[in-house]
Short mmCIF file of C-alpha atoms and ligand atoms in Angstrom, two decimals:
data_model
loop_
_atom_site.label_atom_id
_atom_site.label_comp_id
_atom_site.label_asym_id
_atom_site.label_seq_id
_atom_site.Cartn_x
_atom_site.Cartn_y
_atom_site.Cartn_z
CA MET A 17 4.90 -33.30 34.43
CA SER A 18 5.65 -35.45 31.37
CA GLU A 19 7.26 -33.92 28.32
CA ASN A 20 4.08 -34.49 26.33
CA LYS A 21 1.99 -32.69 28.90
CA LEU A 22 4.39 -29.75 28.94
CA GLN A 23 4.26 -29.54 25.16
CA GLU A 24 0.48 -29.66 25.25
CA LEU A 25 0.45 -26.83 27.75
CA LYS A 26 2.87 -24.82 25.61
CA ASP A 27 0.78 -25.42 22.49
CA GLY A 28 -2.24 -24.09 24.30
CA LEU A 29 -0.58 -21.04 25.83
CA PHE A 30 2.27 -19.90 23.57
CA TYR A 31 2.16 -18.04 20.27
CA GLU A 32 4.29 -19.92 17.75
CA PRO A 33 4.42 -18.47 14.24
CA LYS A 34 4.53 -21.26 11.65
CA HIS A 35 5.78 -21.78 8.12
CA ALA A 36 2.80 -21.99 5.77
CA MET A 37 3.88 -25.47 4.62
CA GLU A 38 3.23 -26.77 8.15
CA ILE A 39 -0.36 -25.60 7.92
CA ILE A 40 -1.67 -25.91 4.38
CA ASP A 41 -2.23 -29.01 2.22
CA GLY A 42 -0.74 -29.92 -1.15
CA GLU A 43 -3.82 -28.79 -3.01
CA THR A 44 -3.46 -25.27 -1.59
CA VAL A 45 0.21 -25.18 -2.58
CA LYS A 46 -0.85 -26.08 -6.12
CA GLN A 47 -3.48 -23.35 -6.14
CA ALA A 48 -0.89 -20.85 -4.91
CA ASP A 49 1.55 -21.77 -7.68
CA GLU A 50 -1.20 -21.47 -10.29
CA PHE A 51 -2.37 -18.14 -8.90
CA CYS A 52 1.17 -16.79 -9.19
CA GLU A 53 1.39 -17.65 -12.89
CA GLY A 54 -1.32 -15.03 -13.43
CA TYR A 55 0.49 -12.65 -11.12
CA LYS A 56 3.72 -12.98 -13.10
CA SER A 57 1.97 -12.21 -16.40
CA TYR A 58 0.46 -9.10 -14.82
CA LEU A 59 3.89 -7.99 -13.59
CA ASP A 60 5.34 -8.29 -17.10
CA GLU A 61 2.43 -6.51 -18.72
CA ALA A 62 1.88 -3.67 -16.27
CA LYS A 63 5.07 -2.17 -14.90
CA ILE A 64 3.70 1.33 -14.30
CA GLU A 65 0.48 2.68 -12.79
CA ARG A 66 -1.11 3.59 -16.12
CA GLU A 67 -0.54 0.09 -17.49
CA SER A 68 -1.97 -1.38 -14.29
CA VAL A 69 -5.14 0.65 -14.70
CA GLU A 70 -5.46 -0.49 -18.32
CA PHE A 71 -4.84 -4.10 -17.30
CA PHE A 72 -7.46 -4.13 -14.55
CA VAL A 73 -10.06 -2.19 -16.56
CA ARG A 74 -9.72 -4.81 -19.28
CA GLU A 75 -9.98 -7.67 -16.75
CA ALA A 76 -12.94 -5.97 -15.09
CA GLU A 77 -14.83 -5.46 -18.34
CA LYS A 78 -14.37 -9.16 -19.17
CA ARG A 79 -16.19 -9.86 -15.90
CA GLY A 80 -19.13 -7.57 -16.55
CA TYR A 81 -17.91 -4.40 -14.86
CA THR A 82 -19.07 -1.13 -16.42
CA GLU A 83 -17.77 2.40 -16.01
CA PHE A 84 -19.34 4.09 -12.99
CA ASP A 85 -22.01 6.71 -13.75
CA ASN A 86 -23.14 8.69 -10.71
CA ARG A 87 -26.52 9.47 -12.30
CA LYS A 88 -27.40 5.79 -12.56
CA LYS A 89 -28.98 3.65 -9.88
CA TYR A 90 -27.15 0.43 -9.15
CA SER A 91 -28.51 -2.62 -7.39
CA ALA A 92 -27.01 -5.49 -5.44
CA GLY A 93 -24.53 -7.51 -7.49
CA ASP A 94 -23.79 -4.71 -9.97
CA LYS A 95 -20.11 -4.27 -10.80
CA VAL A 96 -18.62 -0.92 -11.64
CA TYR A 97 -15.23 0.74 -11.97
CA TYR A 98 -14.07 4.30 -11.56
CA ASN A 99 -11.00 5.25 -13.56
CA ASN A 100 -9.28 8.28 -12.03
CA ARG A 101 -7.24 9.94 -14.81
CA GLY A 102 -5.87 6.62 -16.03
CA LYS A 103 -3.59 6.37 -12.99
CA SER A 104 -5.78 5.07 -10.19
CA LEU A 105 -8.79 2.81 -10.25
CA ILE A 106 -11.66 1.75 -8.01
CA LEU A 107 -13.32 -1.63 -8.63
CA CYS A 108 -16.65 -1.95 -6.87
CA VAL A 109 -19.36 -4.58 -6.39
CA ILE A 110 -22.62 -3.31 -4.92
CA GLY A 111 -23.71 -5.25 -1.84
CA LYS A 112 -27.10 -6.41 -0.61
CA LYS A 113 -26.95 -4.25 2.49
CA SER A 114 -27.30 -0.49 2.30
CA VAL A 115 -23.98 1.33 2.10
CA GLY A 116 -25.15 3.01 5.30
CA GLU A 117 -23.88 -0.10 7.05
CA GLY A 118 -20.40 0.64 5.70
CA VAL A 119 -18.36 -0.63 2.77
CA LYS A 120 -15.36 -2.99 2.71
CA ILE A 121 -12.27 -1.50 1.11
CA SER A 122 -9.01 -3.13 0.04
CA ALA A 123 -6.55 -0.42 -0.98
CA ALA A 124 -3.25 -1.20 -2.70
CA HIS A 125 -0.94 1.02 -4.73
CA ILE A 126 0.17 0.48 -8.32
CA ASP A 127 3.08 2.92 -8.50
CA SER A 128 6.61 1.67 -7.76
CA PRO A 129 10.00 3.34 -7.34
CA ARG A 130 11.63 4.19 -10.66
CA LEU A 131 13.49 6.85 -12.65
CA ASP A 132 11.25 9.52 -14.18
CA LEU A 133 12.51 11.60 -17.08
CA LYS A 134 12.90 15.27 -16.28
CA PRO A 135 10.59 17.66 -18.17
CA ASN A 136 13.47 18.67 -20.46
CA PRO A 137 15.51 15.47 -20.50
CA LEU A 138 17.38 15.07 -23.77
CA TYR A 139 21.01 16.12 -24.22
CA GLU A 140 24.22 15.19 -25.91
CA ASP A 141 27.60 15.09 -24.23
CA THR A 142 30.82 13.92 -25.87
CA ASN A 143 28.98 12.16 -28.67
CA LEU A 144 26.62 10.27 -26.36
CA ALA A 145 22.91 11.05 -26.13
CA LEU A 146 21.36 10.86 -22.67
CA PHE A 147 18.17 11.50 -20.72
CA LYS A 148 18.24 13.42 -17.43
CA THR A 149 16.08 11.76 -14.75
CA HIS A 150 14.55 12.60 -11.40
CA TYR A 151 14.09 9.49 -9.33
CA TYR A 152 10.61 8.66 -8.01
CA GLY A 153 10.19 7.16 -4.55
CA GLY A 154 12.71 5.76 -2.12
CA ILE A 155 15.60 4.18 -4.01
CA LYS A 156 19.17 3.20 -3.25
CA LYS A 157 20.59 5.01 -6.26
CA TYR A 158 23.56 2.70 -6.80
CA GLN A 159 21.13 -0.18 -7.49
CA TRP A 160 19.83 1.55 -10.61
CA THR A 161 23.09 1.75 -12.53
CA ALA A 162 24.26 -0.88 -15.01
CA ILE A 163 20.91 -2.67 -15.30
CA PRO A 164 18.78 -2.86 -18.45
CA LEU A 165 15.98 -0.29 -18.45
CA ALA A 166 12.77 0.07 -20.43
CA LEU A 167 10.83 3.26 -21.00
CA HIS A 168 7.08 3.46 -20.28
CA GLY A 169 4.56 6.26 -20.23
CA VAL A 170 2.81 8.88 -22.30
CA VAL A 171 3.65 12.01 -24.24
CA VAL A 172 1.03 14.66 -24.93
CA LYS A 173 1.90 16.51 -28.14
CA ALA A 174 1.43 20.21 -28.83
CA ASN A 175 -1.83 19.43 -30.65
CA GLY A 176 -3.18 17.56 -27.60
CA GLU A 177 -2.69 14.11 -29.09
CA ARG A 178 -1.59 11.50 -26.56
CA VAL A 179 1.12 9.02 -27.55
CA LYS A 180 1.81 5.88 -25.54
CA VAL A 181 5.41 4.79 -25.09
CA ARG A 182 6.56 1.31 -24.16
CA ILE A 183 9.98 0.36 -25.39
CA GLY A 184 12.51 -2.13 -24.10
CA GLU A 185 10.11 -4.90 -23.15
CA ASP A 186 9.55 -6.86 -26.34
CA GLU A 187 12.09 -9.30 -27.73
CA GLY A 188 14.28 -7.31 -30.10
CA ASP A 189 13.47 -3.91 -28.57
CA PRO A 190 16.45 -1.73 -27.69
CA GLN A 191 16.95 -1.04 -24.00
CA PHE A 192 18.63 1.69 -21.99
CA VAL A 193 21.11 1.95 -19.13
CA VAL A 194 22.60 4.23 -16.52
CA THR A 195 26.38 3.83 -16.70
CA ASP A 196 28.63 3.46 -13.67
CA LEU A 197 32.36 3.82 -13.06
CA LEU A 198 34.67 0.89 -13.55
CA PRO A 199 36.20 -0.33 -10.24
CA HIS A 200 39.67 0.47 -11.60
CA LEU A 201 38.88 4.19 -11.56
CA ALA A 202 36.42 4.26 -8.69
CA GLN A 203 38.87 4.84 -5.85
CA GLU A 204 37.30 8.16 -4.88
CA GLN A 205 33.74 6.98 -5.51
CA MET A 206 34.23 3.88 -3.36
CA LYS A 207 35.30 6.03 -0.41
CA GLN A 208 31.94 7.78 -0.37
CA THR A 209 28.87 6.58 1.50
CA MET A 210 26.42 4.41 -0.39
CA ALA A 211 23.99 7.33 -0.33
CA GLU A 212 26.50 9.62 -2.02
CA GLY A 213 28.49 7.29 -4.30
CA ILE A 214 25.84 7.68 -6.99
CA LYS A 215 24.16 11.07 -6.92
CA GLY A 216 20.70 11.90 -8.22
CA GLU A 217 22.22 13.91 -11.07
CA ASN A 218 24.36 10.88 -12.04
CA LEU A 219 21.26 8.87 -12.96
CA ASN A 220 21.49 9.80 -16.64
CA ILE A 221 20.19 7.22 -19.08
CA LEU A 222 22.25 6.35 -22.13
CA ILE A 223 20.03 6.39 -25.22
CA GLY A 224 22.30 6.64 -28.26
CA SER A 225 25.71 7.30 -29.77
CA ARG A 226 25.56 7.70 -33.57
CA PRO A 227 25.55 11.13 -35.22
CA PHE A 228 22.89 12.03 -37.74
CA SER A 229 25.31 12.62 -40.64
CA LYS A 230 28.89 13.28 -41.62
CA ASP A 231 28.14 17.01 -41.99
CA GLU A 232 29.78 19.54 -39.72
CA GLY A 233 27.66 20.71 -36.81
CA SER A 234 26.90 20.28 -33.16
CA GLU A 235 24.56 17.88 -31.32
CA LYS A 236 24.29 15.47 -34.22
CA VAL A 237 23.80 12.44 -31.94
CA LYS A 238 20.93 14.22 -30.21
CA LEU A 239 19.55 15.19 -33.63
CA ASN A 240 19.67 11.58 -34.75
CA ILE A 241 17.80 10.44 -31.61
CA MET A 242 15.19 13.16 -32.05
CA LYS A 243 14.71 12.12 -35.67
CA ILE A 244 14.18 8.49 -34.63
CA LEU A 245 11.70 9.55 -31.94
CA ASN A 246 9.92 11.78 -34.44
CA GLU A 247 9.59 8.94 -36.94
CA LYS A 248 8.42 6.45 -34.32
CA TYR A 249 6.16 8.64 -32.16
CA GLY A 250 5.67 11.84 -34.16
CA ILE A 251 7.09 13.91 -31.31
CA VAL A 252 9.45 16.89 -31.19
CA GLU A 253 11.75 17.85 -28.31
CA SER A 254 9.30 20.29 -26.70
CA ASP A 255 6.75 17.47 -26.37
CA PHE A 256 8.80 16.09 -23.47
CA LEU A 257 7.57 19.13 -21.53
CA SER A 258 4.13 17.49 -21.37
CA ALA A 259 5.08 13.87 -20.85
CA GLU A 260 5.29 11.27 -18.12
CA LEU A 261 8.05 8.88 -19.09
CA GLU A 262 9.25 6.35 -16.56
CA ALA A 263 12.38 4.21 -16.79
CA VAL A 264 11.90 0.83 -15.13
CA PRO A 265 13.93 -2.39 -15.08
CA ALA A 266 13.52 -4.15 -18.42
CA TYR A 267 13.57 -7.74 -17.21
CA LYS A 268 10.61 -10.02 -16.64
CA ALA A 269 9.33 -11.70 -13.48
CA ARG A 270 11.06 -15.02 -12.83
CA ASP A 271 10.77 -17.92 -10.44
CA ILE A 272 13.55 -17.82 -7.87
CA GLY A 273 15.07 -20.85 -6.20
CA PHE A 274 15.55 -24.48 -7.26
CA ASP A 275 12.16 -25.18 -5.66
CA ARG A 276 10.54 -22.26 -7.56
CA SER A 277 8.96 -21.11 -4.30
CA LEU A 278 9.72 -17.43 -4.82
CA ILE A 279 9.19 -14.77 -7.48
CA GLY A 280 11.78 -12.16 -8.37
CA ALA A 281 10.51 -9.08 -10.19
CA TYR A 282 10.44 -5.32 -10.43
CA GLY A 283 7.56 -3.62 -8.61
CA HIS A 284 6.25 -6.25 -6.18
CA ASP A 285 5.71 -3.22 -3.93
CA ASP A 286 2.85 -2.95 -4.30
CA LYS A 287 1.62 -4.92 -7.27
CA VAL A 288 1.93 -8.00 -5.07
CA CYS A 289 -1.06 -6.65 -3.12
CA ALA A 290 -2.82 -4.92 -6.04
CA TYR A 291 -3.15 -8.14 -8.04
CA PRO A 292 -4.54 -10.29 -5.17
CA ALA A 293 -6.88 -7.46 -4.09
CA ALA A 294 -8.21 -7.19 -7.65
CA GLN A 295 -8.54 -10.97 -8.08
CA ALA A 296 -10.35 -11.12 -4.73
CA ILE A 297 -13.00 -8.61 -5.78
CA PHE A 298 -13.29 -10.38 -9.16
CA SER A 299 -14.15 -13.57 -7.23
CA VAL A 300 -16.98 -11.88 -5.31
CA GLU A 301 -20.57 -12.38 -6.47
CA ASN A 302 -23.51 -10.79 -4.64
CA PRO A 303 -21.67 -9.75 -1.48
CA GLU A 304 -23.52 -8.67 1.67
CA TYR A 305 -21.54 -5.44 1.92
CA THR A 306 -20.52 -3.19 -0.94
CA CYS A 307 -16.89 -4.05 -1.74
CA LEU A 308 -14.18 -1.82 -3.16
CA THR A 309 -10.69 -2.59 -4.38
CA VAL A 310 -8.85 0.71 -4.67
CA LEU A 311 -5.70 0.67 -6.80
CA THR A 312 -4.02 3.95 -6.10
CA ASP A 313 -1.13 5.97 -7.43
CA LYS A 314 1.54 8.16 -5.78
CA GLU A 315 1.96 6.10 -2.59
CA GLU A 316 5.70 5.99 -3.08
CA ILE A 317 5.95 9.77 -2.88
CA GLY A 318 3.59 10.23 0.05
CA SER A 319 0.16 9.71 -1.56
CA ASP A 320 -0.01 13.38 -2.58
CA GLY A 321 -1.47 14.46 -5.90
CA ASN A 322 -5.00 13.89 -7.15
CA THR A 323 -4.40 10.24 -8.07
CA GLY A 324 -3.00 9.42 -4.62
CA LEU A 325 -5.05 8.45 -1.57
CA ASN A 326 -4.34 11.74 0.19
CA SER A 327 -6.70 13.17 -2.47
CA SER A 328 -10.48 12.92 -2.11
CA TYR A 329 -11.23 10.67 -5.07
CA MET A 330 -12.11 7.61 -2.98
CA LYS A 331 -14.15 9.71 -0.56
CA TYR A 332 -16.04 11.26 -3.49
CA PHE A 333 -16.72 7.87 -5.04
CA ILE A 334 -18.10 6.53 -1.75
CA SER A 335 -20.09 9.76 -1.36
CA ASP A 336 -21.66 9.15 -4.77
CA LEU A 337 -22.68 5.64 -3.65
CA ALA A 338 -24.10 7.11 -0.44
CA VAL A 339 -26.14 9.79 -2.20
CA MET A 340 -27.42 7.19 -4.67
CA GLN A 341 -28.79 5.14 -1.77
CA GLY A 342 -30.03 8.13 0.25
CA GLU A 343 -27.35 7.84 2.92
CA GLU A 344 -25.04 10.46 4.40
CA PRO A 345 -21.48 10.02 3.06
CA TRP A 346 -19.80 10.53 6.43
CA ARG A 347 -21.93 7.82 7.99
CA VAL A 348 -21.00 5.39 5.24
CA LEU A 349 -17.31 6.14 5.80
CA SER A 350 -17.59 5.98 9.59
CA ASN A 351 -19.08 2.48 9.37
CA SER A 352 -16.56 1.24 6.81
CA GLU A 353 -13.55 -1.05 7.11
CA CYS A 354 -10.35 -1.19 5.12
CA LEU A 355 -7.42 -3.47 4.57
CA SER A 356 -4.59 -1.18 3.55
CA ALA A 357 -2.94 -3.67 1.24
CA ASP A 358 0.76 -3.01 1.31
CA VAL A 359 3.99 -4.93 1.67
CA ASN A 360 6.25 -5.22 4.68
CA ALA A 361 9.97 -5.93 4.97
CA ALA A 362 10.59 -9.67 5.28
CA PHE A 363 13.26 -10.81 7.74
CA ASP A 364 16.52 -11.17 5.83
CA PRO A 365 19.06 -13.53 7.49
CA THR A 366 21.87 -11.63 5.76
CA TYR A 367 20.80 -8.41 7.50
CA PRO A 368 19.27 -9.56 10.80
CA GLU A 369 20.46 -6.43 12.61
CA VAL A 370 17.68 -4.21 11.25
CA SER A 371 14.88 -6.48 12.43
CA GLU A 372 13.63 -7.54 15.81
CA ARG A 373 12.99 -11.25 15.43
CA MET A 374 9.87 -11.50 17.56
CA ASN A 375 8.05 -8.81 15.62
CA SER A 376 9.38 -9.29 12.12
CA SER A 377 7.53 -10.87 9.19
CA TYR A 378 9.06 -13.90 7.51
CA VAL A 379 8.88 -15.16 3.94
CA ASN A 380 6.41 -18.08 3.75
CA ASN A 381 4.73 -17.40 7.09
CA GLY A 382 1.71 -16.05 5.25
CA VAL A 383 0.17 -12.66 4.76
CA VAL A 384 1.52 -10.07 7.19
CA ILE A 385 -0.61 -7.76 9.31
CA THR A 386 1.19 -4.57 10.26
CA LYS A 387 -0.59 -2.88 13.16
CA TYR A 388 1.32 0.35 12.60
CA THR A 389 4.17 1.63 10.45
CA GLY A 390 5.63 5.11 10.91
CA ALA A 391 8.87 6.18 12.57
CA ARG A 392 10.21 7.79 15.77
CA GLY A 393 7.67 6.47 18.25
CA LYS A 394 4.84 5.54 15.87
CA SER A 395 4.66 8.96 14.19
CA GLY A 396 3.08 9.18 10.76
CA THR A 397 0.89 6.11 10.84
CA SER A 398 -2.52 4.74 11.72
CA ASP A 399 -2.14 2.46 14.72
CA ALA A 400 -4.96 -0.06 14.31
CA SER A 401 -7.11 -0.62 17.40
CA ALA A 402 -7.05 -3.84 19.41
CA GLU A 403 -10.72 -4.29 18.50
CA TYR A 404 -10.13 -4.09 14.75
CA MET A 405 -7.01 -6.27 15.00
CA GLY A 406 -9.12 -8.76 16.93
CA LYS A 407 -11.82 -8.74 14.30
CA ILE A 408 -9.41 -9.28 11.40
CA ARG A 409 -7.52 -11.96 13.34
CA LYS A 410 -10.72 -13.89 13.97
CA MET A 411 -11.80 -13.52 10.34
CA LEU A 412 -8.50 -14.93 9.05
CA ASN A 413 -8.35 -17.75 11.62
CA ASP A 414 -11.95 -18.80 10.95
CA SER A 415 -11.20 -19.18 7.25
CA GLY A 416 -7.79 -20.84 7.47
CA VAL A 417 -5.76 -17.98 6.02
CA VAL A 418 -2.10 -18.28 7.05
CA TRP A 419 -1.03 -14.96 8.52
CA GLN A 420 1.59 -13.38 10.73
CA ILE A 421 2.33 -10.02 12.29
CA GLY A 422 5.26 -7.83 11.42
CA GLU A 423 6.73 -4.46 12.27
CA LEU A 424 8.71 -2.48 9.72
CA GLY A 425 12.14 -3.13 11.26
CA LYS A 426 13.57 -2.45 14.68
CA VAL A 427 12.49 0.55 16.73
CA ASP A 428 14.31 3.60 15.37
CA ALA A 429 16.00 1.61 12.58
CA GLY A 430 14.21 3.83 10.07
CA GLY A 431 10.56 3.62 9.14
CA GLY A 432 7.98 4.15 6.47
CA GLY A 433 4.32 4.71 5.79
CA THR A 434 1.39 3.40 3.77
CA VAL A 435 -2.00 4.70 2.69
CA ALA A 436 -3.51 3.50 6.00
CA MET A 437 -3.25 6.91 7.65
CA TYR A 438 -5.10 8.62 4.80
CA VAL A 439 -7.90 6.07 4.98
CA ALA A 440 -7.99 6.41 8.78
CA ALA A 441 -8.36 10.18 8.33
CA LEU A 442 -11.80 9.43 6.82
CA ASN A 443 -12.80 7.72 10.10
CA VAL A 444 -12.59 4.27 8.52
CA ASP A 445 -11.24 1.30 10.52
CA VAL A 446 -8.02 0.27 8.82
CA VAL A 447 -5.00 -1.98 9.21
CA ASP A 448 -2.13 -2.84 6.89
CA LEU A 449 -2.18 -6.32 5.44
CA GLY A 450 0.11 -7.53 2.68
CA VAL A 451 3.01 -9.62 1.54
CA PRO A 452 6.52 -9.74 3.07
CA VAL A 453 9.18 -8.67 0.55
CA LEU A 454 12.94 -9.21 0.38
CA SER A 455 15.03 -6.40 -1.18
CA MET A 456 12.06 -4.03 -1.05
CA HIS A 457 12.37 -1.04 -3.43
CA ALA A 458 15.30 -2.67 -5.25
CA PRO A 459 14.98 -3.05 -9.03
CA PHE A 460 14.45 -6.79 -8.40
CA GLU A 461 12.37 -7.65 -5.32
CA VAL A 462 11.53 -11.11 -4.02
CA VAL A 463 8.29 -12.55 -2.58
CA SER A 464 6.99 -16.02 -1.74
CA LYS A 465 4.24 -17.59 -3.84
CA LEU A 466 2.45 -18.93 -0.77
CA ASP A 467 2.35 -15.46 0.80
CA VAL A 468 0.96 -13.95 -2.42
CA TYR A 469 -1.82 -16.52 -2.46
CA MET A 470 -2.59 -15.97 1.22
CA ALA A 471 -2.98 -12.25 0.50
CA TYR A 472 -5.59 -13.14 -2.12
CA ARG A 473 -7.40 -15.42 0.35
CA ALA A 474 -7.34 -12.70 3.01
CA PHE A 475 -8.89 -10.06 0.73
CA LYS A 476 -11.46 -12.59 -0.44
CA VAL A 477 -12.72 -13.47 3.07
CA PHE A 478 -12.70 -9.77 3.94
CA PHE A 479 -15.09 -9.13 1.05
CA GLU A 480 -17.22 -12.18 1.87
CA GLN A 481 -18.06 -11.01 5.41
CA LYS A 482 -21.69 -11.50 6.43
MN1 MN B 525 4.12 -0.06 -0.69
MN1 MN B 526 7.13 1.26 -1.17
#
């Protein structure tokens, strides 16, 4: 057989994952780069879940979405949103078909790993004022020292008034930092494991150093900080008891690489799926099926809590739609489909040992479908069926979306989970689909612009199903 013939046979029979640049045209590359300019602005504006909800509510209202009212009747083409306590959000476009035929759900999360302030955080030690923190989500603690931090969130005062906090982001704002030992004196620290070198109780944020006055007395640095906070926000120390204040990296999203093909930023996981899933539903007019983009909270700590997807808020919303159209909620759910929009670990050539090359996702090979996550023999996951995988595969192929498959690392290398299992628990067909990320959960994660755009295209064709 000639070499050409052999190649032809191989092309027909073998599965060869390809770099997106081998598949797409220049125009698509341009569209991807443009799309990512919007994504970068979103990243800078909305670093925490509450800011994401505000961002997407504002974008939705610009596009004619109104706040969902379960007593109203909606008709095909109507656009509504459901804001769950300012921390999770459902965007919905009513379809032409009855919801009894099922709805199409894209579900991403808008919380990211970070350092939360403890309920009683403020103290002074040796003339320095600091905040005690309790980290949120899976972090490598040593990565969070000696980087500039900003503070985001809300404080609810004794009188019930709610004060928004966002400091460290604007040019000229002060920023904050967790200090670390100098190498000269770190002999003992450096002997410890990376998990123990920086302990949870070491993640104290430096917030000030000047005493209030020359007068005698204790805790004058703390007093000075409290006075500044009181002048700026009208709060007193006990108001921290009813606050959610989150320390996040203070830097902005930036292009990475001489070719500007990548984006480095805090919180790609999972804003890199939330933004495309939201833009995809914004692009949908008069869909056949009712479409939902769910932007959820609390995924990083197991989806528990009433703003996470292990709560019933999405089920209740879909139930409201069902009742409105005279359908049984469980039938609507049982006929529904979901793309659990979450990131996967991209193959990192510096750390190849944690991945299995044949089943890893790669930067620039397109959006990644993860059939199952979990750990220890597929525990703690929804393992998507061959039938649903087949359906999604055909849908993406038919519309020219560049995609790949990926497992979360080698067997028994570790593991993780997504919201897929909570959606599956509602008897909805679901599979994970998202963007491969380098340095996932680090304060500065990296994704490819082409993959981000392919995620958008994937959610869009999912919503446009006939
Ligand atoms: Mn995630
Ligand atoms: Mn995560």
